[in-house]
Coordinates of C-alpha atoms in Angstrom, one line a residue:
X5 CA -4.4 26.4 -12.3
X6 CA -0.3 26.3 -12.2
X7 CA 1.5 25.8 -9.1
X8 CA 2.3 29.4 -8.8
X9 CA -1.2 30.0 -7.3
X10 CA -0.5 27.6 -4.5
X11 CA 0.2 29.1 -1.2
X12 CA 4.7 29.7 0.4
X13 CA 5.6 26.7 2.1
X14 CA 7.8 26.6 4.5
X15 CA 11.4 26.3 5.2
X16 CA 13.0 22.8 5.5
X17 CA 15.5 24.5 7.6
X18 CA 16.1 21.5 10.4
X19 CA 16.3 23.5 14.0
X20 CA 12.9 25.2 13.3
X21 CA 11.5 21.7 12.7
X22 CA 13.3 19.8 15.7
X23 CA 11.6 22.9 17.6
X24 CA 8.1 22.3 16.4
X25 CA 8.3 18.8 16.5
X26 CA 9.2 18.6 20.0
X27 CA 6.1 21.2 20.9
X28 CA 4.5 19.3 19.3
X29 CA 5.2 16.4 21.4
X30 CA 5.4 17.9 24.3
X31 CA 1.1 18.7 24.0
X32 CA 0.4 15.4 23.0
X33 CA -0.5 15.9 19.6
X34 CA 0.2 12.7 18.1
X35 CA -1.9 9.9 16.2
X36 CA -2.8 8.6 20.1
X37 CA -3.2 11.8 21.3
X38 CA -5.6 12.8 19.0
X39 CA -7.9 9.5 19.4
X40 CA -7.8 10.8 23.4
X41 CA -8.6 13.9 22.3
X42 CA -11.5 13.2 19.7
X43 CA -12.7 9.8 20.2
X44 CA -12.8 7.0 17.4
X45 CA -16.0 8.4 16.0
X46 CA -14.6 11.7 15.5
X47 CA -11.2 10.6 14.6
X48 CA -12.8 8.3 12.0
X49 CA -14.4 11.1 10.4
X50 CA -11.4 13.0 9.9
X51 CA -10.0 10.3 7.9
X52 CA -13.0 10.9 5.3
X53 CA -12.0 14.8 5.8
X54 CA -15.6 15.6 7.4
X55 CA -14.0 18.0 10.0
X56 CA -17.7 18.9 12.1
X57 CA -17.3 16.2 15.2
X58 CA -13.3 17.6 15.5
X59 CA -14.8 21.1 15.9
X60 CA -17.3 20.0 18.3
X61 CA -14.5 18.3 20.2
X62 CA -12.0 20.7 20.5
X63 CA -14.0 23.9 21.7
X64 CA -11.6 24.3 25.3
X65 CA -7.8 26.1 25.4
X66 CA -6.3 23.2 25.9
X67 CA -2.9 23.4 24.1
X68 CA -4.1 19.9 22.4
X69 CA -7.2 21.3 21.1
X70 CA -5.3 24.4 19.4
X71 CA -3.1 22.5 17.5
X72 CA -5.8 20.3 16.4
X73 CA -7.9 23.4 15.1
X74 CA -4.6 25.2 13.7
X75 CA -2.8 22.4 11.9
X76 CA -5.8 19.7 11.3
X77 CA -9.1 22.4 11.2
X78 CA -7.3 24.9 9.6
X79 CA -8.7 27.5 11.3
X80 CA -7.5 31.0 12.9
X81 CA -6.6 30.5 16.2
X82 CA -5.7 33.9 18.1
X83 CA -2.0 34.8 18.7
X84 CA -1.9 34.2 22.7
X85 CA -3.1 31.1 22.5
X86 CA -0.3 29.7 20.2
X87 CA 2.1 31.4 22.0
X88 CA 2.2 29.7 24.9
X89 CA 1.9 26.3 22.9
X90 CA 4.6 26.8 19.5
X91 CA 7.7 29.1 19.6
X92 CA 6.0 31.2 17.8
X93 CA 8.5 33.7 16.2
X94 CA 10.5 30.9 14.7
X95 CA 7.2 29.4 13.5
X96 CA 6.1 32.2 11.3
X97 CA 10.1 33.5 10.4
X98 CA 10.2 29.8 9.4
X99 CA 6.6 29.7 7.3
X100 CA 4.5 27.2 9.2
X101 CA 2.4 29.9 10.4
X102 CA 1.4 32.8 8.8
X103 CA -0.8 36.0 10.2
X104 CA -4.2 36.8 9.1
X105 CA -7.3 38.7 10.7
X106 CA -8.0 42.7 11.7
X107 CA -4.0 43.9 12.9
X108 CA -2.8 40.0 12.3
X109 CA -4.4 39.4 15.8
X110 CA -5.0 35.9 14.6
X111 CA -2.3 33.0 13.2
X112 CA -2.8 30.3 10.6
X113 CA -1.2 27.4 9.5
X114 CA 0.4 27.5 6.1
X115 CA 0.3 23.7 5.5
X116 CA -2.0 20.3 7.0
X117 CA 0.4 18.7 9.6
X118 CA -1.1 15.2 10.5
X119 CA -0.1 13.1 13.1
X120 CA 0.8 9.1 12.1
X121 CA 2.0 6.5 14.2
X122 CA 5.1 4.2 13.1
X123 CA 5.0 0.6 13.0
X124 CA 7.0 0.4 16.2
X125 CA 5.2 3.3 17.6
X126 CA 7.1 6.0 16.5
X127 CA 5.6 10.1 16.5
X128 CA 5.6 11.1 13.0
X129 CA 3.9 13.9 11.2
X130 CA 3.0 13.7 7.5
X131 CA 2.9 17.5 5.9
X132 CA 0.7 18.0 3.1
X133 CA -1.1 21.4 1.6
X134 CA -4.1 22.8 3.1
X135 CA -7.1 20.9 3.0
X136 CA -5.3 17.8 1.5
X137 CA -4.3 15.2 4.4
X138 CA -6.8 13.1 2.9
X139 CA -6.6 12.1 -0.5
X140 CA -9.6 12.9 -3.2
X141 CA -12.3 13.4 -0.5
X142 CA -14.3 16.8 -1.2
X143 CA -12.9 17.5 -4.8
X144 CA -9.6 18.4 -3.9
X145 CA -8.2 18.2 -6.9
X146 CA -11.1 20.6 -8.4
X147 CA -9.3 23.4 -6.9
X148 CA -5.7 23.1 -8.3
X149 CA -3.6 20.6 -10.3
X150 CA -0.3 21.0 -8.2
X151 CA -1.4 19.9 -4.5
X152 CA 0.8 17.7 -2.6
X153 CA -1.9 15.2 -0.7
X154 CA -1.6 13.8 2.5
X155 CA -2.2 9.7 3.8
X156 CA -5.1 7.9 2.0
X157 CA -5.8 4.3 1.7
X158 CA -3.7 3.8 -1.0
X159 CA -0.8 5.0 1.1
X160 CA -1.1 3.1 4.0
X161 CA -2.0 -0.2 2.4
X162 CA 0.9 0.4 0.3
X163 CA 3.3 0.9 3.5
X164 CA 2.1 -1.8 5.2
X165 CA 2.5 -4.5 1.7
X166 CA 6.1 -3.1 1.9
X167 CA 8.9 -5.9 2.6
X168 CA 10.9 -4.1 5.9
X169 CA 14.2 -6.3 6.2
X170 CA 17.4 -3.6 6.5
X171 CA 18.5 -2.7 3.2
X172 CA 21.7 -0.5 1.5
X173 CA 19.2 1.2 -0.6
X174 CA 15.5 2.4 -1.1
X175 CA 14.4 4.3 -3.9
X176 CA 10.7 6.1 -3.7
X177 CA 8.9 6.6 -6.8
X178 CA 6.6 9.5 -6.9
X179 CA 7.2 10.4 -3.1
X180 CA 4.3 12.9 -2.9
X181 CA 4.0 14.1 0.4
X182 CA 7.3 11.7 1.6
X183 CA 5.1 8.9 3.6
X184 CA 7.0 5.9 1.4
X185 CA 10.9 7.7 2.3
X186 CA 9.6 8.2 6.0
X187 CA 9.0 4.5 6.7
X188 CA 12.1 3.4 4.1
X189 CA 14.3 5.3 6.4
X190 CA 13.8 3.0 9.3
X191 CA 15.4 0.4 7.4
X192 CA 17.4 1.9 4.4
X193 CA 20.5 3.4 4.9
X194 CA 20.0 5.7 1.5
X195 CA 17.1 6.6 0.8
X196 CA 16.2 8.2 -2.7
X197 CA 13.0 9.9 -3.7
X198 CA 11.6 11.5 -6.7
X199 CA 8.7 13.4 -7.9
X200 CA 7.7 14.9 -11.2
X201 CA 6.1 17.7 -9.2
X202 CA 8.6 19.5 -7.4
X203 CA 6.6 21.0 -4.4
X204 CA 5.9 17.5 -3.6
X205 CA 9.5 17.2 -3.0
X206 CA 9.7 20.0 -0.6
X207 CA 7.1 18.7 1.0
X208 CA 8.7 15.1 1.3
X209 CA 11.8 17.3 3.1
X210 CA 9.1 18.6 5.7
X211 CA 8.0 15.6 6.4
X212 CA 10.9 13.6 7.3
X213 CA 12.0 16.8 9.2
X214 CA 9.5 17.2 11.3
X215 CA 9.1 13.3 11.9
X216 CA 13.1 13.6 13.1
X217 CA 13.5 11.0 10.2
X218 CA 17.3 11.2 8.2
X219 CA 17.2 13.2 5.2
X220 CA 16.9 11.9 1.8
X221 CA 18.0 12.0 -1.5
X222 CA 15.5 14.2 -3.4
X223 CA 14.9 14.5 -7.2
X224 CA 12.7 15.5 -9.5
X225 CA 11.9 14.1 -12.4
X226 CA 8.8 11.3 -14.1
X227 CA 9.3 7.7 -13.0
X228 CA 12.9 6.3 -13.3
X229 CA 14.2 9.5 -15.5
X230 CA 15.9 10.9 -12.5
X231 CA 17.6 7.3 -11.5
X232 CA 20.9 7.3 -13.0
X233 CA 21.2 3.7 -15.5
X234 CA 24.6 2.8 -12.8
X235 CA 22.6 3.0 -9.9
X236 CA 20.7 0.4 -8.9
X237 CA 18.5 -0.6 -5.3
X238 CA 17.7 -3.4 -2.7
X239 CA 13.9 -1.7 -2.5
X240 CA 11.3 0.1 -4.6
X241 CA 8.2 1.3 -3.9
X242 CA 5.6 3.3 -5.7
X243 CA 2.2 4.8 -5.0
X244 CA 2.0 5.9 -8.9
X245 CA -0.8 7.9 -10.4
X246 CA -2.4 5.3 -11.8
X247 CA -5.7 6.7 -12.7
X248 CA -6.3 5.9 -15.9
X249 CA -8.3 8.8 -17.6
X250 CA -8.6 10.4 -20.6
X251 CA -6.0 13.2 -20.1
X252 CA -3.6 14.2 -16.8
X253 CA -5.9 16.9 -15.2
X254 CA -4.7 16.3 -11.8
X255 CA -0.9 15.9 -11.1
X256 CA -1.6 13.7 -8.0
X257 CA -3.1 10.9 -9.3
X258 CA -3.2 10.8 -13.4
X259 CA -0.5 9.1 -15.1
X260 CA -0.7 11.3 -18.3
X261 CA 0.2 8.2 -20.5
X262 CA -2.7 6.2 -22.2
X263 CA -4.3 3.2 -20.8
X264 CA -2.6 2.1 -18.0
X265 CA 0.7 2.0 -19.8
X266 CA 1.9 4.3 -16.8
X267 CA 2.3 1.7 -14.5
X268 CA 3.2 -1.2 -17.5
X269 CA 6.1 1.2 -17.8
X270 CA 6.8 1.8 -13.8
X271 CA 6.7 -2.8 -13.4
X272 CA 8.7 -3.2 -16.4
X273 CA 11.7 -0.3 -15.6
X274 CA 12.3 -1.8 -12.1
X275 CA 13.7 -5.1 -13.4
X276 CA 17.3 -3.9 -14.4
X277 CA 17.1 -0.7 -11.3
X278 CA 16.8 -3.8 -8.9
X279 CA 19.8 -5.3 -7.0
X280 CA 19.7 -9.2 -6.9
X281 CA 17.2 -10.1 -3.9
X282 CA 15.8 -6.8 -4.2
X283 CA 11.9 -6.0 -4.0
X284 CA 10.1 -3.6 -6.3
X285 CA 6.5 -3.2 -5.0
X286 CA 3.6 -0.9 -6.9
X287 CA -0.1 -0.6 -6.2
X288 CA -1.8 -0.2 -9.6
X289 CA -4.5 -0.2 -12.3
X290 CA -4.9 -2.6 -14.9
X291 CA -7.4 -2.8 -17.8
X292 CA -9.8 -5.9 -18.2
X293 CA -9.7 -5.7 -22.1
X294 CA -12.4 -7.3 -24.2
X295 CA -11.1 -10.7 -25.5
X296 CA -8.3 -10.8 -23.1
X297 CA -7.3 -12.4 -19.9
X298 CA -6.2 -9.8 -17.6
X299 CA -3.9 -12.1 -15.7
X300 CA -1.9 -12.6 -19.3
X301 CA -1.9 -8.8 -19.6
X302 CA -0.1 -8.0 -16.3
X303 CA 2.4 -11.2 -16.5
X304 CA 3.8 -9.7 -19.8
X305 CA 4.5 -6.2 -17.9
X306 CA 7.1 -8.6 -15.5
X307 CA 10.6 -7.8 -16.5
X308 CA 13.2 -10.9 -17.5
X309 CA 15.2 -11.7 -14.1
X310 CA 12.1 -10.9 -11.7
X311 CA 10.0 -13.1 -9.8
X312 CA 6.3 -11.7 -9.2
X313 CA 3.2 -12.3 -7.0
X314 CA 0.3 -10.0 -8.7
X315 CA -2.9 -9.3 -6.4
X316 CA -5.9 -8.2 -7.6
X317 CA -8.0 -6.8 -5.0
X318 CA -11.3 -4.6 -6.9
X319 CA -12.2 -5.1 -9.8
X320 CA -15.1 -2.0 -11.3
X321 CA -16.5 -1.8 -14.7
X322 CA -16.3 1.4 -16.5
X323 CA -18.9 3.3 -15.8
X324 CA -18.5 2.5 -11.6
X325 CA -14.9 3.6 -12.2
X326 CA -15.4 6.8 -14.0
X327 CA -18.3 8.0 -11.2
X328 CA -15.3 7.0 -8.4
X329 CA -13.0 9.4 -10.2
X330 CA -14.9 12.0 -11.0
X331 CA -16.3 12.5 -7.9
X332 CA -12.7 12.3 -6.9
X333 CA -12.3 15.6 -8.4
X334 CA -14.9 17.1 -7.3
X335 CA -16.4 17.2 -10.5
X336 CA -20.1 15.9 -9.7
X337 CA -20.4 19.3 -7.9
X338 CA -20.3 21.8 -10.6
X339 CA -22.1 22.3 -13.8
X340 CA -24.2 19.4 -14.8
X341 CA -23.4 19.8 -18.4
X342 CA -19.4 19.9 -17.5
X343 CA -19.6 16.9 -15.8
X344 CA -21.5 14.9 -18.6
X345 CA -19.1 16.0 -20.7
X346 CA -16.2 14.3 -18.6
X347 CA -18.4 11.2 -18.0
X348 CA -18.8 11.1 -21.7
X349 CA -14.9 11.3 -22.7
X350 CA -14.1 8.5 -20.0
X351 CA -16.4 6.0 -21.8
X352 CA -15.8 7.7 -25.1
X353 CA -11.9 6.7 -23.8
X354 CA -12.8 3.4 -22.8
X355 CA -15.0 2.3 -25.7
X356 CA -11.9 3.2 -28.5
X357 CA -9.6 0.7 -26.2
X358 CA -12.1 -1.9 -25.6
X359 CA -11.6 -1.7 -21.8
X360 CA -14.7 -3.6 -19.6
X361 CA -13.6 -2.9 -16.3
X362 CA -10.4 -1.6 -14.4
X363 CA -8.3 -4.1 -12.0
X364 CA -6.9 -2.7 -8.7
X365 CA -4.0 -4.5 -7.0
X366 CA -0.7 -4.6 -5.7
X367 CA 2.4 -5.8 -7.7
X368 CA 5.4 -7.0 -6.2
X369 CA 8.6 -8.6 -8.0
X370 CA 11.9 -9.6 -6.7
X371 CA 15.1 -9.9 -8.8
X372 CA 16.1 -13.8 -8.6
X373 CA 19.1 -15.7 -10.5
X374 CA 16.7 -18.4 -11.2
X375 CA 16.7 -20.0 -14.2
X376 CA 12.7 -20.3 -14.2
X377 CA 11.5 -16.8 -12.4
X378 CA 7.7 -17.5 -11.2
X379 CA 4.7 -15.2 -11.8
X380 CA 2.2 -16.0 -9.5
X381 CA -0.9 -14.1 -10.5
X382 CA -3.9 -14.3 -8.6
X383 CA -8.1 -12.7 -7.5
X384 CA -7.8 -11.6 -3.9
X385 CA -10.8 -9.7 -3.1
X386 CA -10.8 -11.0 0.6
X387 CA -10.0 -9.4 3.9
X388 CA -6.1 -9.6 4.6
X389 CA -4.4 -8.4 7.6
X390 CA -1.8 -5.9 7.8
X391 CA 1.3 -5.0 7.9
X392 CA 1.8 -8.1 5.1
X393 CA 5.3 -7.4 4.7
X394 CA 6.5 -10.4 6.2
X395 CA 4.2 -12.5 4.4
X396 CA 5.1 -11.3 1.1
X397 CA 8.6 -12.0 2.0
X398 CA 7.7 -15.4 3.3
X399 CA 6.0 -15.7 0.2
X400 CA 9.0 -16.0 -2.0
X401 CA 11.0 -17.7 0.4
X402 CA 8.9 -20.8 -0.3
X403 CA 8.9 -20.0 -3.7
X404 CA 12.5 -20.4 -3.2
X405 CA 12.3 -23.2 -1.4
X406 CA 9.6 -25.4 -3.9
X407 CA 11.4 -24.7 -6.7
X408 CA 14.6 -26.4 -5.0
X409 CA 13.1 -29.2 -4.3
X410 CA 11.5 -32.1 -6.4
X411 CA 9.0 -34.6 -5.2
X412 CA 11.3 -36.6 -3.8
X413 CA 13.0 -34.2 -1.8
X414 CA 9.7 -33.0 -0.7
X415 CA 8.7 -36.0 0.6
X416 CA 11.8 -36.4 2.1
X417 CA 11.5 -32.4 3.9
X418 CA 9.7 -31.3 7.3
X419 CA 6.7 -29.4 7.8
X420 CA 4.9 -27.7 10.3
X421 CA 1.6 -25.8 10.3
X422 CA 1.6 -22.4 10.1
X423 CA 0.3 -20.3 13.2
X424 CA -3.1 -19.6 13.3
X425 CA -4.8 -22.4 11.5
X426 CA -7.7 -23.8 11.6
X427 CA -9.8 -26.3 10.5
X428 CA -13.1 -26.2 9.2
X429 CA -15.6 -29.3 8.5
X430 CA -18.4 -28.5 6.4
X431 CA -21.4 -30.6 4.9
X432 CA -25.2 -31.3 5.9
X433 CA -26.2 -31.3 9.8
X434 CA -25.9 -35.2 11.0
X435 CA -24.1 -36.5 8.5
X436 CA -21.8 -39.1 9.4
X437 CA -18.6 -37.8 7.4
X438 CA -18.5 -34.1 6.3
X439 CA -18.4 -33.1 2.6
X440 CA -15.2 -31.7 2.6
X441 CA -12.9 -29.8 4.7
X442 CA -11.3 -26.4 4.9
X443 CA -8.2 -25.1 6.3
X444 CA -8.3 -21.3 7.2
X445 CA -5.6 -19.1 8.1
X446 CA -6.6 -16.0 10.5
X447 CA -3.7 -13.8 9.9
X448 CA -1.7 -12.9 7.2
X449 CA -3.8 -12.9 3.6
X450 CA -6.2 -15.3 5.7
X451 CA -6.4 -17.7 3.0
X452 CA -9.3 -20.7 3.0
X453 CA -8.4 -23.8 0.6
X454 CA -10.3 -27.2 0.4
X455 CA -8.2 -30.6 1.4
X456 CA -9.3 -34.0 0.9
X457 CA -9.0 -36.2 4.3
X458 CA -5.5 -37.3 3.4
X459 CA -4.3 -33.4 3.2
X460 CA -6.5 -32.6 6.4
X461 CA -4.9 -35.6 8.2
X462 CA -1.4 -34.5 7.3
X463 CA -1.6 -31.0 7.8
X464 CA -3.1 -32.0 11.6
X465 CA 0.5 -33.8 12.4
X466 CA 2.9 -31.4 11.0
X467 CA 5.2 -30.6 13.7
X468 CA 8.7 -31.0 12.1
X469 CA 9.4 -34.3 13.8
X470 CA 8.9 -36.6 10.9
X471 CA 9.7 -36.1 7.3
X472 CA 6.6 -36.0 4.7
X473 CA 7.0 -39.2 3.2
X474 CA 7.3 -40.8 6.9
X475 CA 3.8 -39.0 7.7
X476 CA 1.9 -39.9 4.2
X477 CA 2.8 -43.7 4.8
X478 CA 1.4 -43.8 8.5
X479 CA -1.6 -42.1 7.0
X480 CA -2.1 -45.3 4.2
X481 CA -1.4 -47.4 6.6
X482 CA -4.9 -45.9 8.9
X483 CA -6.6 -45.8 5.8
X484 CA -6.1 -49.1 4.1
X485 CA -4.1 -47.1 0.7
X486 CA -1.2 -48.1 -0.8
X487 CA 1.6 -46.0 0.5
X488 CA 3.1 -45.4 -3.1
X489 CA 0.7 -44.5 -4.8
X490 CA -0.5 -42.1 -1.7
X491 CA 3.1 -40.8 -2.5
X492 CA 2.5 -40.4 -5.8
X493 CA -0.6 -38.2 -5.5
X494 CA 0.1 -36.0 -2.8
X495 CA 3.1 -33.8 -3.3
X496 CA 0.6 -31.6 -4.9
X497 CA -0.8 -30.9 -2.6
X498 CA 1.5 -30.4 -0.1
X499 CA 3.1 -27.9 -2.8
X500 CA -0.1 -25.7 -2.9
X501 CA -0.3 -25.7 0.9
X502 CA 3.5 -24.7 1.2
X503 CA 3.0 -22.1 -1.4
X504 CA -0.3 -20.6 0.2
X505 CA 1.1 -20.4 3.6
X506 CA -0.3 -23.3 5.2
X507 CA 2.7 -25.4 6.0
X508 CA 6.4 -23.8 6.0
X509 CA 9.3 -25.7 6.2
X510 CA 11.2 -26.8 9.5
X511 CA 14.2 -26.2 9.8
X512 CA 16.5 -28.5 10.9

């Protein structure tokens, strides 16, 4: 199906947004209004685009409940009833709404508008077609190539990875339905966007106009091909389609190249777009290929100049990862024989390339001056807490920092333990001295590593007061060691606690 079967959007004209939004605002429905409205159950189930418990829940008049059933339900709400909720004439002149029913008694919304809250608790709305503010869920993509989705997991996990410190410039690959640009523009002074598709791009412009957010830079094109090679950026961010499938069926999420060379291109293009400092940051898929590390496979995609901390967080084999797509696209839901067929050709696929499973993750790099960039690649399957944007940024700051310093100088810095530590003591009930010990963060990645006594014992007196060395020879002193060879041994581990978080350096 081409795009020309998709249904008029509407104008990005500005005053018939500003006018929406603030109706919009002015009956509540935002991302706290509707948990009000609905309750959490009911609200949840949106979210997995099952719409029944939000049509139980908004049966009244309320002006709350007719937005929710025009712009969220998608259903036909009569005329009255909108007018004395939405300025209704500019509405329809401007294509948000649209007549339908016996004599047009009845009006309809022409795209999803959803509700989402900002990170400092801004009202903004994310526009996507009909039937799309959820990504995949129902077969969406079985109806028609060209649909602009709304926020899915990927999204939001992918905004809230995103390092927010004020920038020059932003640049957001494969924009979709604009949710990267919206929160860049908080931060960014420019903001750039591209898409290969180009209603996606018109849909990026509704979006940020009806969220009140500054307009940005919009153009269409694949990947980097619309980035001029003299401009360069302080941020990138992509949500690619990273699906990796035999073919590009469905615009939204299939890269089109084979593989996952899609986003091996997307990591290694940022290096030279990147201004010095600057973050790049990708979710992606990865093959596990058969004979090959995985963690070798995505180091050689980082470009020269870049620093990079890679996260796997699923890992499926084949035939899980096929039966996730495919029902993705509805395609489990029509003709048996069709849907073997696909199955087939993804394995088929897989098989020729010697692919095992498919790696799921987040990639960030950051453009560093460094003689030695470090690629730090890592198995994260854990829960984290979000927004991590701080903690990837505090991330390579102590990369910074323990690659300027030596032992010696370690020895020589101050520590103190991170917030929300704590400590763990683990071996058989009774026993006199436990087996070993754990330290355990509860925010950020929430990290767990082992430490012997001497690393539990320092990490319990880091305060910033007194330098490392000063610390590690009161500790032999306690415990009968020789304080140089306790030197020696433990800058080690004070390293891997620095770099995991655990300790950061005082400053002085």
């Amino acid at each position: 199906m081409s795009n020309a079967t998709l249904s008029p959007l509407p104008s990005a004209d500005h005053e018939v947004a500003a006018r929406l939004r603030e109706a919009l605002l002015a009956a509540s429905f935002t991302a706290d209004g509707l948990l009000d409205l609905l309750g959490a159950p009911a609200y949840a189930a949106l979210a997995r685009s099952e719409t029944v418990p939000a049509l139980r829940a908004t049966r009244g008049d309320t002006p709350l409940e007719t937005l929710v059933r025009l712009f969220l339900l998608q259903q036909p709400v009569p005329y009255a009833r909108v007018e004395g909720v939405l300025p209704v004439h500019a509405c329809v002149a401007g294509g948000w709404l649209t007549r339908v029913g016996d004599a047009g008694g009845d009006l309809a919304a022409t795209v999803d508008v959803r509700p989402y809250g900002g990170p400092d608790g801004e009202d903004w709305f994310i526009v996507s077609d009909l039937g799309c503010a959820v990504g995949g869920a129902g077969g969406i993509g079985s109806r028609d190539e060209g649909v602009v989705l709304g926020v899915g997991g990927a999204s939001t996990t992918l905004a809230g990875i995103t390092v927010r410190t004020p920038v020059a410039s932003a640049l957001d690959l494969g924009t979709g339905s604009g949710i990267q640009a919206l929160h860049a523009s908080r931060h960014a002074t420019r903001v750039t966007a591209t898409d290969l598709n180009p209603r996606a791009l018109h849909i990026t412009a509704l979006t940020l106009a009806l969220s009140g957010a500054s307009a940005a830079d919009l153009r269409e094109g694949s990947l980097f091909e619309p980035v001029r090679d003299d401009e360069s950026y302080d941020l990138i961010v992509s949500n690619p389609p990273f699906v990796i499938s035999p073919g590009a069926r469905l615009t939204y999420r299939d890269g089109g190249m084979g593989g996952d060379d899609l986003c091996r291109s997307l990591v290694q293009g940022a290096g030279e777009r990147l201004n010095e400092g600057g973050f790049a940051q990708f979710l992606a898929n990865w093959q596990h290929v058969e004979g090959e590390d995985w963690q070798d496979r995505i180091r050689s995609w980082v470009p020269r100049g870049c620093d990079a901390w890679i996260v796997q967080r699923e890992v499926q084999d084949v035939t899980q990862y096929a039966e996730l797509w495919l029902r993705d696209a509805g395609d489990h839901r029509g003709d048996p024989a069709e849907y073997q067929a696909r199955y087939d050709a993804w394995l088929d696929e897989f098989e020729a390339r010697k692919v095992k499973a498919v790696g799921f993750g987040w990639i960030t790099l950051r453009r560093t001056s460094a003689a030695e960039p470090v690629i730090t690649a890592e198995e994260w399957p854990h829960p984290v807490e979000q927004p991590l944007g701080d903690t990837v940024r505090a991330h390579f700051e102590r990369l910074d920092y323990l690659r300027g310093h030596d032992d010696a100088a370690l020895l020589a810095g101050h520590f103190r333990l991170a917030g929300e530590i704590v400590q763990e003591q683990v071996g058989l009930p009774g026993a006199e001295d436990p087996e070993h010990v754990v330290l355990r963060q509860h925010r950020g990645m929430r990290r767990a590593t082992k430490v012997d006594t001497v690393g539990a014992g320092f990490a319990g007196v880091c305060d910033g007061t007194l330098s490392a060395g000063r610390i590690l020879d009161a500790i032999a002193q306690l415990v009968g060691e020789d304080p140089v060879l306790l030197r020696d041994r433990t800058p080690a581990q004070i390293r891997l606690l620095v770099e995991q978080g655990f300790l950061e350096p005082a400053p002085r």
